[in-house]
Tab-separated table of C-alpha atoms and ligand atoms in Angstrom:
chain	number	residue	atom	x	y	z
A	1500	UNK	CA	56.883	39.398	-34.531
A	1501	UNK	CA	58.177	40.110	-38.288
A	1502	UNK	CA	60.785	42.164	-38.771
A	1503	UNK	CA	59.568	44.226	-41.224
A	1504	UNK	CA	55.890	45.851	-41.830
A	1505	UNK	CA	54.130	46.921	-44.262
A	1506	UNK	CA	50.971	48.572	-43.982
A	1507	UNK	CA	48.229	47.232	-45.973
A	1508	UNK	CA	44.858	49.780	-46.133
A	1509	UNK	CA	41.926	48.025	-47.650
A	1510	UNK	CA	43.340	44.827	-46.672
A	1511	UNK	CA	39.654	43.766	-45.587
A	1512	UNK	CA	38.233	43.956	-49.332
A	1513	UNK	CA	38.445	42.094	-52.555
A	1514	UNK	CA	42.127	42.658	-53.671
A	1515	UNK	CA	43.158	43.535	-50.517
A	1516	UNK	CA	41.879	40.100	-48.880
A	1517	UNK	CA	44.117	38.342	-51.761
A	1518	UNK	CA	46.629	40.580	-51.495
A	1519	UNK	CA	47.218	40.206	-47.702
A	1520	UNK	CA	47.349	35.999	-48.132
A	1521	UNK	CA	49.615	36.386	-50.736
A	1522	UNK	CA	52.379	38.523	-48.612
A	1523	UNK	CA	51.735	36.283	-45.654
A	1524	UNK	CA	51.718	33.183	-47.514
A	1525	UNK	CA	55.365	34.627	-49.786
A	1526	UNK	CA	57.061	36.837	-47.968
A	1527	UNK	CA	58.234	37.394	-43.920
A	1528	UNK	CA	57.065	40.845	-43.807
A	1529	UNK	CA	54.796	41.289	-41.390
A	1530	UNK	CA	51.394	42.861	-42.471
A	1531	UNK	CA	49.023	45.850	-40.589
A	1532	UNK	CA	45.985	45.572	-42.394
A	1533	UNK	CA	44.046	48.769	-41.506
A	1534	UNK	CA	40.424	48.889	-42.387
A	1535	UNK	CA	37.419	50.416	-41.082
A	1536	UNK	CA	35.149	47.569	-42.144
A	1537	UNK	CA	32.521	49.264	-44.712
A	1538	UNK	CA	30.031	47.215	-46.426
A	1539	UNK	CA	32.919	46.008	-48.682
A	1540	UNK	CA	35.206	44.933	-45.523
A	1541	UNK	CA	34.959	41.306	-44.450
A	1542	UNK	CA	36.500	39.713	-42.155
A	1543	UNK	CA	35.985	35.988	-43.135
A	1544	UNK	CA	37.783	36.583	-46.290
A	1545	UNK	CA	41.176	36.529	-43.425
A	1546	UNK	CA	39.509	34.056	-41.052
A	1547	UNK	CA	42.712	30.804	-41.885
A	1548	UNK	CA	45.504	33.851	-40.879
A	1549	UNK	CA	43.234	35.882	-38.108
A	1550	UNK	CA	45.904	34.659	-36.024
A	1551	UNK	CA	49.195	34.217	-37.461
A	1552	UNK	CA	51.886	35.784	-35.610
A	1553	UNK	CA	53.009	38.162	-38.813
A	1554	UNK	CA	49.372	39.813	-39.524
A	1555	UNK	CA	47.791	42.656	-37.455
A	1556	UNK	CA	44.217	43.592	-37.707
A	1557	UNK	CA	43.507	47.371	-37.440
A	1558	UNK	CA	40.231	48.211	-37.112
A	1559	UNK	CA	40.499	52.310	-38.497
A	1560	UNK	CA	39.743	55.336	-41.264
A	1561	UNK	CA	42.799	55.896	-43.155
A	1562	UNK	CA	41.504	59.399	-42.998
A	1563	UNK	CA	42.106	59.028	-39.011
A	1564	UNK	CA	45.252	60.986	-38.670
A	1565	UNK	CA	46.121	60.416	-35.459
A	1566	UNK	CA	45.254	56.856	-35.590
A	1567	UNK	CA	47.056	56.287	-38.782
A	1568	UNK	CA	50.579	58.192	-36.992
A	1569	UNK	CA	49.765	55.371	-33.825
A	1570	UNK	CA	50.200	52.936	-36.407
A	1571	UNK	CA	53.207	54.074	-38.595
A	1572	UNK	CA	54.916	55.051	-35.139
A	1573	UNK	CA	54.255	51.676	-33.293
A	1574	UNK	CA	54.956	49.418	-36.397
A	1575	UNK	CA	57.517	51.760	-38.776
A	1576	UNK	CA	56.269	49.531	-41.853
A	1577	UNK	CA	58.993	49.906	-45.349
A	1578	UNK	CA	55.898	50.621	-47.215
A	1579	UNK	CA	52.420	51.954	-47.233
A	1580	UNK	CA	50.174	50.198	-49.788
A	1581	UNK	CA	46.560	52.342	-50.152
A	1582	UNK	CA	43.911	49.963	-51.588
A	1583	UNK	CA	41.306	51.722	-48.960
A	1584	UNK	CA	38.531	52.914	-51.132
A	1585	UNK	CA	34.682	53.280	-52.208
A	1586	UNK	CA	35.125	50.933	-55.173
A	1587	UNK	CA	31.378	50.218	-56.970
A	1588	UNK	CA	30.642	52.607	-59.436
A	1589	UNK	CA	27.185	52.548	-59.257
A	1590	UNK	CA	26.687	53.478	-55.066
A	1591	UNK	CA	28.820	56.602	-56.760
A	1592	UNK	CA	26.071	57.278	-59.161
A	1593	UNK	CA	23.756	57.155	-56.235
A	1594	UNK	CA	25.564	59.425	-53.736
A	1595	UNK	CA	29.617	60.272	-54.311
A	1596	UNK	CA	29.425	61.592	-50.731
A	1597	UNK	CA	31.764	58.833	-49.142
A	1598	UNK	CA	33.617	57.796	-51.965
A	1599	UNK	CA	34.932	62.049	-51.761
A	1600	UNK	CA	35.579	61.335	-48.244
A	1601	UNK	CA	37.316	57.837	-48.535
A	1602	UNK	CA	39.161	58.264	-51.963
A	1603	UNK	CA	40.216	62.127	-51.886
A	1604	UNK	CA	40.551	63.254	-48.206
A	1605	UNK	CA	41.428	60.037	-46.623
A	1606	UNK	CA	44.228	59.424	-49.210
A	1607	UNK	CA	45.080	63.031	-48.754
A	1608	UNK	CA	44.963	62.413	-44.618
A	1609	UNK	CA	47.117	59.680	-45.506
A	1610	UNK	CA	49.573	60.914	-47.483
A	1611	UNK	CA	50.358	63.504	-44.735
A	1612	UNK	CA	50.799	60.956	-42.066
A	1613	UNK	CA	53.152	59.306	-44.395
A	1614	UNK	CA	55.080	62.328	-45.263
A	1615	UNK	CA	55.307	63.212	-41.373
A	1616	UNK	CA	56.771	59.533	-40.940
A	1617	UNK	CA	58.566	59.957	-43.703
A	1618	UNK	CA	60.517	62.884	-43.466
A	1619	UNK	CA	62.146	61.499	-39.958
A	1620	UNK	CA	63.124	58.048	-40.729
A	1621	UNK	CA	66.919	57.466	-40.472
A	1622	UNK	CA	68.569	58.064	-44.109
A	1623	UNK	CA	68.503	54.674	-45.569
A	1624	UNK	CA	64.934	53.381	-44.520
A	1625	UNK	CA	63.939	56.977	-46.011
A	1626	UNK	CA	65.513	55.876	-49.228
A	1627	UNK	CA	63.861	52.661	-49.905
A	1628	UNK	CA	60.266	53.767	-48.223
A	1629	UNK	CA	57.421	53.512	-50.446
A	1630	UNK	CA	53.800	54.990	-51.024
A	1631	UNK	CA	52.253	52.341	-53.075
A	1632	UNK	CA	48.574	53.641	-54.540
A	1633	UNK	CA	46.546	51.096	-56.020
A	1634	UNK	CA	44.112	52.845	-58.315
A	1635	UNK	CA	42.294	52.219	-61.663
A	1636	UNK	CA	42.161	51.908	-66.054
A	1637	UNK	CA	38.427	54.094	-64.999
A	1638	UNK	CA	40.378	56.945	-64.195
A	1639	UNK	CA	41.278	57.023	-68.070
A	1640	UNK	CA	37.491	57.751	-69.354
A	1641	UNK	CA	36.349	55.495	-72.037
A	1642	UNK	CA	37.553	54.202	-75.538
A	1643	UNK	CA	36.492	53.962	-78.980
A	1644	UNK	CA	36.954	50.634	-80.803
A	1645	UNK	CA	40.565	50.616	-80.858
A	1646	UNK	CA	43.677	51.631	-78.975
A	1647	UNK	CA	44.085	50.965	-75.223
A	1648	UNK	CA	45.202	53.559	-72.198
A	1649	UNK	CA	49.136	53.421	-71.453
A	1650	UNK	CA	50.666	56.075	-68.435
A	1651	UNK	CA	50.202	59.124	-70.600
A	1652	UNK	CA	46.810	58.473	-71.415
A	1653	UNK	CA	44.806	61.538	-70.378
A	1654	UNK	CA	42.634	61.240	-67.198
A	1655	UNK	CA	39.284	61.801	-68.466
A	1656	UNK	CA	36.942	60.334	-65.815
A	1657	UNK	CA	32.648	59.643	-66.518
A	1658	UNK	CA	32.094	58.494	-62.892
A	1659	UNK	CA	31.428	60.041	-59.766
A	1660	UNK	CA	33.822	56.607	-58.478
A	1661	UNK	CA	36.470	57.534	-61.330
A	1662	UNK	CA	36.521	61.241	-60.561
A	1663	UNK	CA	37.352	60.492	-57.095
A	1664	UNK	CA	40.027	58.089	-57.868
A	1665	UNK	CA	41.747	60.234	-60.426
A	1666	UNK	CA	41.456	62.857	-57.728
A	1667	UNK	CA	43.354	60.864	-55.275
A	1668	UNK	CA	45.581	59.877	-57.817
A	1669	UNK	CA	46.060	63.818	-58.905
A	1670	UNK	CA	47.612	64.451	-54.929
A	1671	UNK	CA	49.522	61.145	-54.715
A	1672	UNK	CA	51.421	62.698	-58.035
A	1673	UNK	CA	51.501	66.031	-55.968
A	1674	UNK	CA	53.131	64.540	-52.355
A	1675	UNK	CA	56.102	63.111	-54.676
A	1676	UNK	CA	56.509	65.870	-57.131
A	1677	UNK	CA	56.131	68.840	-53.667
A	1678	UNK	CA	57.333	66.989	-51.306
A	1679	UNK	CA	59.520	64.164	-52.875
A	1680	UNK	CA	57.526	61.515	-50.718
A	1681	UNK	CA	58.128	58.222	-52.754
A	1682	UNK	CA	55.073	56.999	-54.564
A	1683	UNK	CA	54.319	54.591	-56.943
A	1684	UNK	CA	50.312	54.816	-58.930
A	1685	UNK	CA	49.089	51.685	-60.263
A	1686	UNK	CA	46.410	51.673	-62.622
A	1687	UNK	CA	44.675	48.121	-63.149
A	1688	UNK	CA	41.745	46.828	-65.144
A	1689	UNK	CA	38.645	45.358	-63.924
A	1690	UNK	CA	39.956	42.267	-61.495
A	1691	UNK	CA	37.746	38.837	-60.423
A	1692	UNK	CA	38.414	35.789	-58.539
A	1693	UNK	CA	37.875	34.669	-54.809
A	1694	UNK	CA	36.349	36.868	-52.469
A	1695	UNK	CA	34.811	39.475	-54.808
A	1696	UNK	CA	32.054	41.197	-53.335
A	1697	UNK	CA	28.655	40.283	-55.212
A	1698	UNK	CA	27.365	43.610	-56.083
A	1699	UNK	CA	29.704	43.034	-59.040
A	1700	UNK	CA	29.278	42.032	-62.029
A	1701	UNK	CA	31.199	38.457	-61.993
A	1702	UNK	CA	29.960	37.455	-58.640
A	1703	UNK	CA	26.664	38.705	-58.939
A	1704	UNK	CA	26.284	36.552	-62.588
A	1705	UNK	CA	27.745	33.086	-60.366
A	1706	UNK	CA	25.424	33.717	-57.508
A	1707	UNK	CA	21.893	35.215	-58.907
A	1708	UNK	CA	22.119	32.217	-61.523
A	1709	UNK	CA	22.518	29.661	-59.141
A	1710	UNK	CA	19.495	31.074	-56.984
A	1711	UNK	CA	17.347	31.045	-60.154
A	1712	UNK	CA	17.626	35.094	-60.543
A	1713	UNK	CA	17.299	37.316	-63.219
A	1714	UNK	CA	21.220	38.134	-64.842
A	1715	UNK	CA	20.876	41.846	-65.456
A	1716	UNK	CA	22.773	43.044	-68.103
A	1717	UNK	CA	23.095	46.858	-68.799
A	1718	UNK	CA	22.368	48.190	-71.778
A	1719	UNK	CA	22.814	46.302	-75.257
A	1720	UNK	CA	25.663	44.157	-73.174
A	1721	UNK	CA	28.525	45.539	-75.226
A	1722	UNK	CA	30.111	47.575	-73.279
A	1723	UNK	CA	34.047	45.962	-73.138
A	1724	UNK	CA	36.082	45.638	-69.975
A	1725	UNK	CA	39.850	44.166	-69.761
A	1726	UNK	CA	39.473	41.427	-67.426
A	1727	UNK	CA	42.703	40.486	-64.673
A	1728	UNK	CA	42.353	37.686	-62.359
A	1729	UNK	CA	42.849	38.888	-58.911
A	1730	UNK	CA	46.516	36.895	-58.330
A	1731	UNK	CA	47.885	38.194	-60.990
A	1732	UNK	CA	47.274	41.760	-60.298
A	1733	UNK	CA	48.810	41.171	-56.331
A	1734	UNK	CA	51.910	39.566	-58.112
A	1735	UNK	CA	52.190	42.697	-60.096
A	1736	UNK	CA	51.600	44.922	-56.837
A	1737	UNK	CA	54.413	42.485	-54.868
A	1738	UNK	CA	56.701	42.847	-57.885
A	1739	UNK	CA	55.986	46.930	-58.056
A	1740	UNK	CA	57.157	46.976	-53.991
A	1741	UNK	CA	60.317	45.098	-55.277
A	1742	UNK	CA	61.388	47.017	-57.937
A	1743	UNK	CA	59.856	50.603	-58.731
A	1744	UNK	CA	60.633	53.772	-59.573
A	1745	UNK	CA	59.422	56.815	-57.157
A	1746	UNK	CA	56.803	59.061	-58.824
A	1747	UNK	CA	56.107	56.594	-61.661
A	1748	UNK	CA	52.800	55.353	-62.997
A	1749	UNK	CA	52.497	51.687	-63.767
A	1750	UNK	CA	49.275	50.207	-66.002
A	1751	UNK	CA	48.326	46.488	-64.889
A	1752	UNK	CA	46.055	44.449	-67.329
A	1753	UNK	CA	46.074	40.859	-68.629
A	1754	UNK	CA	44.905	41.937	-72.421
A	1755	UNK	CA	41.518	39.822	-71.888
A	1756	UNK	CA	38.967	41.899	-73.611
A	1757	UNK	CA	35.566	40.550	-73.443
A	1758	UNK	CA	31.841	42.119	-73.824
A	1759	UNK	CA	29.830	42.173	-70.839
A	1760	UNK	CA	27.161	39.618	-72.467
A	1761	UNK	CA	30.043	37.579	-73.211
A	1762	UNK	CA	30.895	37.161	-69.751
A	1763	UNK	CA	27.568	36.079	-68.319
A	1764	UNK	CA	26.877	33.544	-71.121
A	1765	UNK	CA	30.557	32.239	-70.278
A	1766	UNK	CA	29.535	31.975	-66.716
A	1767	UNK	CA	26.338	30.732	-67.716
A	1768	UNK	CA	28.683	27.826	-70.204
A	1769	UNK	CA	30.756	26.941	-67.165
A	1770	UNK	CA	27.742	26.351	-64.688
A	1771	UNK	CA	25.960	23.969	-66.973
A	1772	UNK	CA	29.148	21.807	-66.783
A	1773	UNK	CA	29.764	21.903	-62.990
A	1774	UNK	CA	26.092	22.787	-61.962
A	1775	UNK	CA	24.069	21.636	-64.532
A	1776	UNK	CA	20.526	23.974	-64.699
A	1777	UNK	CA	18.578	20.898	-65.395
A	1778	UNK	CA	19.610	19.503	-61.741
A	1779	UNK	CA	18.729	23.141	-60.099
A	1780	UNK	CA	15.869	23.307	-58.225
A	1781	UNK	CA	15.167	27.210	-58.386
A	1782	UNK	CA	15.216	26.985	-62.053
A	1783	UNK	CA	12.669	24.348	-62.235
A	1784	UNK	CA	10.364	26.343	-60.301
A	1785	UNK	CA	10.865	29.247	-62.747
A	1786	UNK	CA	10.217	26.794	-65.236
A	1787	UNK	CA	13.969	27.339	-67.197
A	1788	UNK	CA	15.798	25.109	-68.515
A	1789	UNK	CA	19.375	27.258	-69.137
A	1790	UNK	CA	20.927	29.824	-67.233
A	1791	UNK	CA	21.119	32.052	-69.939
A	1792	UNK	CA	17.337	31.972	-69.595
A	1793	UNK	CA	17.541	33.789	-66.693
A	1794	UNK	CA	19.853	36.490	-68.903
A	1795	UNK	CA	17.387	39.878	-68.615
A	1796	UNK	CA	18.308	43.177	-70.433
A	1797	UNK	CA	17.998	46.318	-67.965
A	1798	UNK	CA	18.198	49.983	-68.332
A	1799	UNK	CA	22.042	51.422	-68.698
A	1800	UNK	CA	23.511	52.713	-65.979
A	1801	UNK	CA	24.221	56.572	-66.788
A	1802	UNK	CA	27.563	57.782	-68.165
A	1803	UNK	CA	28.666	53.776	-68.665
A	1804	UNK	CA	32.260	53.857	-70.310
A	1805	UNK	CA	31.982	51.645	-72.898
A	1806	UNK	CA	35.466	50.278	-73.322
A	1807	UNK	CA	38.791	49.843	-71.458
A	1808	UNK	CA	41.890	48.237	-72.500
A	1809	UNK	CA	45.088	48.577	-71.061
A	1810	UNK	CA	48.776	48.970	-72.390
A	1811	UNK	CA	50.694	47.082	-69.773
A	1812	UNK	CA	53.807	47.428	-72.163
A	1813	UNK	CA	55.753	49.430	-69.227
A	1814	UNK	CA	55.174	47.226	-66.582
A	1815	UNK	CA	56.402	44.242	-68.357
A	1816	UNK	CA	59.192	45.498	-69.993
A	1817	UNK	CA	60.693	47.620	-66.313
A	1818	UNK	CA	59.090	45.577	-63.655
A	1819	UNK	CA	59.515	42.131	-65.225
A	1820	UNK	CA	55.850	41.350	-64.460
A	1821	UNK	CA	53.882	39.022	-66.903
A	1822	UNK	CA	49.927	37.731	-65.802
A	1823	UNK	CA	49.850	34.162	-65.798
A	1824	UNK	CA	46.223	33.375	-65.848
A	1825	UNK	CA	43.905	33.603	-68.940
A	1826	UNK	CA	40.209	34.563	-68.600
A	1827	UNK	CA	39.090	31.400	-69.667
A	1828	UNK	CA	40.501	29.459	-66.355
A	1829	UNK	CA	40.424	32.098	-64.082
A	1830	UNK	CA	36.940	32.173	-64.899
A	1831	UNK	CA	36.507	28.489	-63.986
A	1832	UNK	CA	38.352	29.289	-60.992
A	1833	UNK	CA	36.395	31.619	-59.679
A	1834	UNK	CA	33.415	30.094	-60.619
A	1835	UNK	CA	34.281	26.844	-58.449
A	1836	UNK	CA	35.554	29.339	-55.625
A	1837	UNK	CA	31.815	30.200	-55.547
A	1838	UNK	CA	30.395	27.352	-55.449
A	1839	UNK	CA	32.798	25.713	-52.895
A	1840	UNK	CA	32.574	28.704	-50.391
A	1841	UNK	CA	28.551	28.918	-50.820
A	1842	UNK	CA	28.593	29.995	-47.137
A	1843	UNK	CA	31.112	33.068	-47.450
A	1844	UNK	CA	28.092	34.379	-50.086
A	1845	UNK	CA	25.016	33.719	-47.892
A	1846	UNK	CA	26.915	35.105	-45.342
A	1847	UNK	CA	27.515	38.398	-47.238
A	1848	UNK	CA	24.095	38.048	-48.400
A	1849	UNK	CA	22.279	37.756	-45.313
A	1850	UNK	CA	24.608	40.624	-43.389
A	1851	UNK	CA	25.314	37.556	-41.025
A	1852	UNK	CA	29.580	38.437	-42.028
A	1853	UNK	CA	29.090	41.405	-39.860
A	1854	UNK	CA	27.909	39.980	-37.127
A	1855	UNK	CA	30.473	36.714	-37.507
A	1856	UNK	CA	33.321	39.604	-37.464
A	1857	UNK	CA	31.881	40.588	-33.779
A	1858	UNK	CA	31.360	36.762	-32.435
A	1859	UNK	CA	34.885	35.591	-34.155
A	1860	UNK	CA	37.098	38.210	-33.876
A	1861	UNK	CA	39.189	39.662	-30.864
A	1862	UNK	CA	40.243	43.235	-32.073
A	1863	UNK	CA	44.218	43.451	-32.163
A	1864	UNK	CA	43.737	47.581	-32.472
A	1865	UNK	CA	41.179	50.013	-32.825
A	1866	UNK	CA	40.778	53.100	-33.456
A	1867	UNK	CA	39.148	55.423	-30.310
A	1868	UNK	CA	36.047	57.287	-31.988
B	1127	NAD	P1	36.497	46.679	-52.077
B	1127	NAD	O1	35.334	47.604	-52.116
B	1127	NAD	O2	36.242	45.210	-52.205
B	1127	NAD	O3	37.309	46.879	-50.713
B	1127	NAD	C1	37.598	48.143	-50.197
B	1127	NAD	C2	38.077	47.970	-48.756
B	1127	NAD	O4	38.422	49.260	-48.238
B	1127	NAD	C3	37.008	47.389	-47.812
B	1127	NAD	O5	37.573	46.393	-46.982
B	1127	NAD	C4	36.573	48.599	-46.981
B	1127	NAD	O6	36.133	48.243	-45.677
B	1127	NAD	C5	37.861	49.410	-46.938
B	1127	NAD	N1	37.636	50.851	-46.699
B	1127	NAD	C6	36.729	51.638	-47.328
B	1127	NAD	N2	36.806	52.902	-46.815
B	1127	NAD	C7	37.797	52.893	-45.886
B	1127	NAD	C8	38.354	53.880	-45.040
B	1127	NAD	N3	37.901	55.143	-45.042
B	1127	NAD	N4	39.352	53.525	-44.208
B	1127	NAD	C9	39.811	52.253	-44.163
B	1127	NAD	N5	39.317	51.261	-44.934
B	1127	NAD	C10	38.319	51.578	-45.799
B	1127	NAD	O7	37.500	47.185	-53.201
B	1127	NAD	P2	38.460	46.358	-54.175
B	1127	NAD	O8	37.696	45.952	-55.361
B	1127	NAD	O9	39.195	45.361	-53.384
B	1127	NAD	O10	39.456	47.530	-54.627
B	1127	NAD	C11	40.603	47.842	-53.850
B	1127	NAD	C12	41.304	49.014	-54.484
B	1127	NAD	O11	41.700	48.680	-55.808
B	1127	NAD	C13	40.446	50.270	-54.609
B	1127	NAD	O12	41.254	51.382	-54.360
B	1127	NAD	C14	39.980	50.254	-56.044
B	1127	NAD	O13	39.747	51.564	-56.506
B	1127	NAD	C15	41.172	49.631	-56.717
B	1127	NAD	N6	40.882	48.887	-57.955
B	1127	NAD	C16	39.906	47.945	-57.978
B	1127	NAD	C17	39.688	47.212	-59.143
B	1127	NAD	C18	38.630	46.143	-59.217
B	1127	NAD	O14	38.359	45.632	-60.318
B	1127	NAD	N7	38.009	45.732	-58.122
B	1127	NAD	C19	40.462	47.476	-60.282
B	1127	NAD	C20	41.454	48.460	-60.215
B	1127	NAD	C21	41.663	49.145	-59.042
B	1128	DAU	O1	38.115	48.947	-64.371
B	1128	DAU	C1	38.422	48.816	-63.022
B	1128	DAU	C2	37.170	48.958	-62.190
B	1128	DAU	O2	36.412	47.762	-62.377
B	1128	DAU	C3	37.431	49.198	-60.717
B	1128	DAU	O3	38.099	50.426	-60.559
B	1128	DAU	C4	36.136	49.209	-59.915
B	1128	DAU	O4	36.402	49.332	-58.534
B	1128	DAU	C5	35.416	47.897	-60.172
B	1128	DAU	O5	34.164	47.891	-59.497
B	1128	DAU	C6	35.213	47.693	-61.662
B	1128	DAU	O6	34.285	48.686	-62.175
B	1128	DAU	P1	33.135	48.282	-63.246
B	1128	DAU	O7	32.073	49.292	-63.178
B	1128	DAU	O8	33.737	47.990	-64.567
B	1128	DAU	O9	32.674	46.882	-62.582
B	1128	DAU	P2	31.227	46.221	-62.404
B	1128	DAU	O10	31.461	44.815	-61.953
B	1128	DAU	O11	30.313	47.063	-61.604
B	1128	DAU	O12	30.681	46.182	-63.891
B	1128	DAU	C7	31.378	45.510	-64.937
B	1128	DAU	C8	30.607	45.749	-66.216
B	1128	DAU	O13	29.372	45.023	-66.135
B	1128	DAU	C9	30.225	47.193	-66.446
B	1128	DAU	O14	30.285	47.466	-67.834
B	1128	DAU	C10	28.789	47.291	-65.951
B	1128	DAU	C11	28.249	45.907	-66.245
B	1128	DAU	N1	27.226	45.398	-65.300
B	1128	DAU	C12	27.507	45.473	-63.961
B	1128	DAU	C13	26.587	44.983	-63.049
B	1128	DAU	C14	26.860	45.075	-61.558
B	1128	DAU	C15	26.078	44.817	-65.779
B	1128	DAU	O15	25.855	44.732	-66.999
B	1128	DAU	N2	25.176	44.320	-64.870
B	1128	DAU	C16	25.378	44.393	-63.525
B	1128	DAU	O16	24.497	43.952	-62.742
């Protein structure tokens, strides 16, 4: 058993899949990942540490009080680090409903379990205890051609997914500036890599062209996002639990700028090297020749921001952090991620990763309904 915990929420998602190899795989703490398995949770992304000694699966709301006070009591982690959330903008278009209840009230259910834990611990481990909330450049609105968002930016959320995040990150501010519980915000730009969920739009791109499916782009394809490969924002968050200061804001982006069409012809580029369309079968059938034939124009989605850019100018220059990976190979990357872990998509796919979580895992904890 590690000495030391920290408690990961989320840890069952995109980043927080990467983010819980990476602590494992560079660091002794031990690590509570605490997830209640949503669409978005999957197990398989942990499968290789399921059973290292250091990790704990806990099956849970982080808007469970009581189960979330089991957990700080039994483990007393350093650190809480909040990545539980409804993340896809467009379910929050269709119905906000849980991404209220995840995002504001269980952040706000967790932030007084942590306070509660907080306010007892012995003098020093009260000192160097941390709220880490991992949040996001949406909660900033949109931009105009030029300029980026930096900490002061105003919080101008378009999305019912941004409103609820800015909300959450509204009471985070609140618990340190009332209460003086430690936090730390981080606001990060749009990530990719391994073990993206492929309702987005870099996964979705790798996976539809490789079935022969329609690419749907929104819109006239313009619309700008400031792409971060996934290891580069967990090296920021591992730096950030290092070396912080309570109640501050830190912006995380890799200054990759690229239009959405961009993107999927990029994709579309690296596939005909590794995957060439003339050897794919579902193509064929369509009668295509090129993936970007499969590129298809679709209604926008409603109140689509259509730029972000992010100043990470404070994070460098107080945290030391610098991203290491430009857009062009961590594209590739995560392109041949795909393609090697076909199974870990038709899985996902299919729905079969929820049942695989019941035949291959033995619950360490869960929470009593
Ligand atoms: P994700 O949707 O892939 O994963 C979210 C995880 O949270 C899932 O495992 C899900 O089961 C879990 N979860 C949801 N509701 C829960 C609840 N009530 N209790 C416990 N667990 C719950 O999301 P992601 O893309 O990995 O994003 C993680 C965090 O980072 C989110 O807070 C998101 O807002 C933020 N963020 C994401 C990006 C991005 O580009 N993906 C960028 C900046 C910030
Ligand atoms: O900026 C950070 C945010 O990035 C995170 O907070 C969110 O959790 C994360 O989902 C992401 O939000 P986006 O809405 O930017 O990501 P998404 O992958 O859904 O879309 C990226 C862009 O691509 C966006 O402009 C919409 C467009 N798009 C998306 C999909 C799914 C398409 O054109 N076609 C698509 O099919």
């Amino acid at each position: 058993m590690a000495a030391e915990f920290l408690l990961v929420t989320g840890g069952a998602g995109f980043i927080g899949a990467n983010l819980v190899h990476r602590l494992i795989r560079t660091t002794g703490f031990g690590v509570i990942n605490l997830d209640n398995l949503t669409y978005a949770g999957n197990l398989e992304s942990l499968a290789d540490i399921s059973s290292d000694s250091r990790y704990v699966f806990a099956k849970g709301d982080i808007g469970n009080r009581e189960f979330v006070r089991h957990l700080l009591n039994q483990y007393q982690p350093v650190a809480i680090m909040n990545l539980a959330a409804e993340s896809h903008v467009d379910r929050s278009i269709v119905d906000a409903a849980a991404f209220l209840q995840t995002n504001v009230v269980g952040t706000y259910n967790l932030l007084e379990e942590a306070r509660t834990y907080w306010e007892i611990l012995p003098a020093d481990r009260k000192q160097s205890f941390r709220f880490v909330h991992i949040s996001t450049d949406e909660v900033y609105g949109s931009l105009g051609e030029s300029g980026k968002f930096s900490e002061t930016s105003r919080t101008l959320p378009n999305s019912p997914y941004s409103a609820s995040k800015a909300s959450s990150d509204h009471f985070v501010r609140a618990f340190f500036h009332t209460y003086g519980l430690p936090t730390v915000t981080t606001n990060c730009s749009n990530n990719y890599g391994p073990y993206q969920f492929p309702e987005k739009l870099i996964p979705l791109i790798i996976s539809n062209a490789l079935d022969g499916k329609p690419l749907p782009v929104y819109g006239d394809g313009g619309n700008i996002r400031d792409w971060i490969y996934v290891e580069d924002h967990c090296a920021a968050l591992q730096m950030i639990l290092q070396n912080n200061t309570p109640g501050e804001v830190y912006n995380i982006g890799a200054d990759d700028e690229q239009k959405n069409i961009d993107v999927v012809r990029q994709i579309c580029a690296v596939l005909e090297e590794v995957r060439p369309a003339a050897g794919n079968e579902k193509l064929a059938e369509r009668g295509l020749k090129h993936y970007t034939d499969l590129i298809t124009f679709v209604p926008d989605r409603p109140g689509h921001d259509r730029r972000y850019a992010i100043d990470s100018s404070k994070i460098k220059a107080e945290v030391g952090w610098t991203p290491a990976v430009k857009f062009r190979d961590g594209l590739r990357r995560t392109v041949d991620w795909y393609i090697a872990h076909t199974e870990w998509v038709e899985h996902v796919r299919s729905g079969a990763y929820q049942d695989w979580i019941h035949k291959n895992y033995a619950w360490r904890l869960e929470e009593k309904k």
